[in-house]
Short mmCIF file of C-alpha atoms in Angstrom, two decimals:
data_model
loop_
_atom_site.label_atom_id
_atom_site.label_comp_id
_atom_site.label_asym_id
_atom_site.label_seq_id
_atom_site.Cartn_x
_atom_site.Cartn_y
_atom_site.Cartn_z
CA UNK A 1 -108.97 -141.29 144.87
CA UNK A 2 -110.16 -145.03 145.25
CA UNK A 3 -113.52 -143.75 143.78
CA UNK A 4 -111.86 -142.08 141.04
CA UNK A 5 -110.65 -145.18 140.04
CA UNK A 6 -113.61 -146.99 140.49
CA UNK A 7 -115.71 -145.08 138.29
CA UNK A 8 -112.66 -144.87 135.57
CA UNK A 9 -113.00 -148.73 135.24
CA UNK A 10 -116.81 -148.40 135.30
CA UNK A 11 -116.77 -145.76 132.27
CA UNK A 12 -114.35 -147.69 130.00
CA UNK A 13 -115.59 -151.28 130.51
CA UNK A 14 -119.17 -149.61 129.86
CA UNK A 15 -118.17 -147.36 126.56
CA UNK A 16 -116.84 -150.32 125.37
CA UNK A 17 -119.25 -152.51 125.95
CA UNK A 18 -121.77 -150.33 125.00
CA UNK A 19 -120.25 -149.45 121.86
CA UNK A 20 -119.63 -153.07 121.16
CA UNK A 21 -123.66 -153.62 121.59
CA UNK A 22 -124.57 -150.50 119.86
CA UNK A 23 -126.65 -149.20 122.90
CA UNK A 24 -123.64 -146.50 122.87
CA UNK A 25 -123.24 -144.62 119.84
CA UNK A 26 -120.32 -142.19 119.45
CA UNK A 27 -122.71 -139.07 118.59
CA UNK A 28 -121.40 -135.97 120.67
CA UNK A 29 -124.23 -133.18 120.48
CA UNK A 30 -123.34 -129.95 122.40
CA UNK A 31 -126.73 -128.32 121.38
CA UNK A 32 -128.62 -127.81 125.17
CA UNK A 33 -125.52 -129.75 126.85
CA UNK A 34 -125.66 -126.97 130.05
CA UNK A 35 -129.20 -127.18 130.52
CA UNK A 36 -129.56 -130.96 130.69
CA UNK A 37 -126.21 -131.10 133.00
CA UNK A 38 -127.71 -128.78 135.28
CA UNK A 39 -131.02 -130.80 135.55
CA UNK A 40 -129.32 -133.98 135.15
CA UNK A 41 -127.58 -132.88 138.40
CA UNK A 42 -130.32 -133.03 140.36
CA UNK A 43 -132.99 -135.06 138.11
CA UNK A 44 -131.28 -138.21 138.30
CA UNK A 45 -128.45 -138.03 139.30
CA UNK A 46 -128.72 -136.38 143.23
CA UNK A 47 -132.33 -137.50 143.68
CA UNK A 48 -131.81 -141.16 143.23
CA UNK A 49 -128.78 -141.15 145.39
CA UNK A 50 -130.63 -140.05 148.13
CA UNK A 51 -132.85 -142.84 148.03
CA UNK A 52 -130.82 -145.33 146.84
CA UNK A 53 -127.18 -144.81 148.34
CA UNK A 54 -127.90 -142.04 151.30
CA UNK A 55 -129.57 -144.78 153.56
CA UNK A 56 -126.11 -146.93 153.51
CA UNK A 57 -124.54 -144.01 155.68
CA UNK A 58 -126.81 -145.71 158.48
CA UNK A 59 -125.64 -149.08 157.86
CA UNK A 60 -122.93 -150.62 160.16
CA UNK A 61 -119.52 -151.45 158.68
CA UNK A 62 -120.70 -155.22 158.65
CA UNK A 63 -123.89 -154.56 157.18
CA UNK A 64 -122.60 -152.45 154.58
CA UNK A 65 -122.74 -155.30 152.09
CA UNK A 66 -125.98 -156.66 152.72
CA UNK A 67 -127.64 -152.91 152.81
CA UNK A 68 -125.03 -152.55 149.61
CA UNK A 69 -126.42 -155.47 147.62
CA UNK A 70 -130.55 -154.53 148.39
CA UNK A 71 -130.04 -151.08 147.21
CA UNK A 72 -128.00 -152.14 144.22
CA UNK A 73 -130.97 -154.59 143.27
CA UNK A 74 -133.36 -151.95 144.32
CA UNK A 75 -131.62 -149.31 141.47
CA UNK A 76 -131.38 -152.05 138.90
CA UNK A 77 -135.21 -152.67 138.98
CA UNK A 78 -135.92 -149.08 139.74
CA UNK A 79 -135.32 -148.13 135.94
CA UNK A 80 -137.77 -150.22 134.23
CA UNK A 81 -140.22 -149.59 136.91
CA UNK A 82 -139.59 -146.31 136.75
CA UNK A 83 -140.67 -146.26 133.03
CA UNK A 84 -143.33 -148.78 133.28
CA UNK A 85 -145.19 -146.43 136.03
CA UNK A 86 -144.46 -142.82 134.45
CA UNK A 87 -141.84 -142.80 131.82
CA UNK A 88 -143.42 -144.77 128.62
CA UNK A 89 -141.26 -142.75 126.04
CA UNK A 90 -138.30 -144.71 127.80
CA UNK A 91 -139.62 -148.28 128.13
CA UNK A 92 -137.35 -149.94 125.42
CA UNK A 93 -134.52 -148.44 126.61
CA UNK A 94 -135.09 -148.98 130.37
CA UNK A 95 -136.04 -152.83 129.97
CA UNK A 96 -132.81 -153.18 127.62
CA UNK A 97 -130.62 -155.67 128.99
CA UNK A 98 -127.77 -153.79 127.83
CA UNK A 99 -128.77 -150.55 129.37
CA UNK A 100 -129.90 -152.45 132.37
CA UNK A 101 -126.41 -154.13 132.76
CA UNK A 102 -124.19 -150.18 132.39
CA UNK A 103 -126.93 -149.21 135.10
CA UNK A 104 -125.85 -152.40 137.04
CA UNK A 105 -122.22 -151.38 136.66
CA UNK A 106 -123.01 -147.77 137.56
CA UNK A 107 -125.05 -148.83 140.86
CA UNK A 108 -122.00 -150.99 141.69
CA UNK A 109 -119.76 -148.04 141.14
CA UNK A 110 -122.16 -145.74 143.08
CA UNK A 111 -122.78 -148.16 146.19
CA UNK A 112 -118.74 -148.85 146.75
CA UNK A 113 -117.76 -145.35 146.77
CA UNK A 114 -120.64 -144.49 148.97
CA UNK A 115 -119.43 -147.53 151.61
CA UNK A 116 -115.86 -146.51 151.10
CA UNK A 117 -116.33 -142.47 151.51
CA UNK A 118 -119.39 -142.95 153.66
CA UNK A 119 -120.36 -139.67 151.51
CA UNK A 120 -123.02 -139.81 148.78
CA UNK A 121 -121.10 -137.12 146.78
CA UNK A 122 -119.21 -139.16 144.43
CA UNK A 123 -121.66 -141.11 143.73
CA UNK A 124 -123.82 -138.18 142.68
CA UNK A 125 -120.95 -137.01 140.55
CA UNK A 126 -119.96 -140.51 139.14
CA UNK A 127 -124.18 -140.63 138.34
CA UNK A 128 -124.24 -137.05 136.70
CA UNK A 129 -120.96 -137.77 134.88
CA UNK A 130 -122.30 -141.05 133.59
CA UNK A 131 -126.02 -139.07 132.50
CA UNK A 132 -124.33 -136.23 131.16
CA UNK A 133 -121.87 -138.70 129.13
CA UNK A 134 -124.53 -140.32 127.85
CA UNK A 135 -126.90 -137.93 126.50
CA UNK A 136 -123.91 -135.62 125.65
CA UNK A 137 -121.38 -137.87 123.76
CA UNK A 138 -123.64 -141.22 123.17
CA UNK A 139 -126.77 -140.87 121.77
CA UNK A 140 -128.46 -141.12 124.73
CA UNK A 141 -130.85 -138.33 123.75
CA UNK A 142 -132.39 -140.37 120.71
CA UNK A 143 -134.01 -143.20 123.45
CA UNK A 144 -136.11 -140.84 125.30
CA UNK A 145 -137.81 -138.63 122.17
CA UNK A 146 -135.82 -135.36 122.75
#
């Protein structure tokens, strides 16, 4: 429930903000919206929780937020490594401060829910909500050449 609300606050103040910015653009496209949920599923959205949220389940209560705040950093600079290394089609969009911020606010969102739940699962949902959102609803689609 307390993740629920978590990620509610996390999707309005970033719609808003990235409608506001214009790295959001109200463009809802249902053409191939199953196919990229499915893979969006796993391809983000249950592969980088693994590695980025899974090991807090190890942490102790009062490491939590140290543990918390590496792999929150760790996420953040994932992205525009992740494009600089093997993703070049995304590199604007991953070294975006604007894009980097909503993925600061997601990795927030992620990382408490995983602490509070001590279960990666809604963080993987609150990831593939915010992926499928994106390329679904917002544009996202036109930043990475599809």
């Amino acid at each position: 429930m307390l993740s629920g609300l978590i990620y509610f606050l996390f999707a309005a103040i970033s719609v808003l903000f990235g409608l506001e910015t214009g790295i959001l653009r109200w463009q809802p496209d249902g053409s191939g919206l199953l196919a990229m949920a499915l893979i969006a599923l796993v391809i983000p959205s249950l592969l980088e929780e693994l590695f980025f949220r899974a090991p807090l389940l190890w942490a102790t209560r009062g490491r939590a937020f140290f543990w918390g705040a590496i792999s929150l950093a760790l996420f953040i600079l994932w992205h525009p490594l992740n494009a600089w290394l093997f993703l070049a089609e995304v590199r604007i969009l991953f070294f975006d401060p604007r894009f980097l911020i909503i993925a600061a606010g997601l990795g927030l969102a992620c990382t408490m829910s995983t602490v509070m739940t001590r279960s990666i699962v809604p963080a993987t949902l609150m990831h593939w909500l915010t992926v499928t959102g994106w390329k679904g609803l917002f544009g996202g689609e036109q930043f990475i050449g599809a």
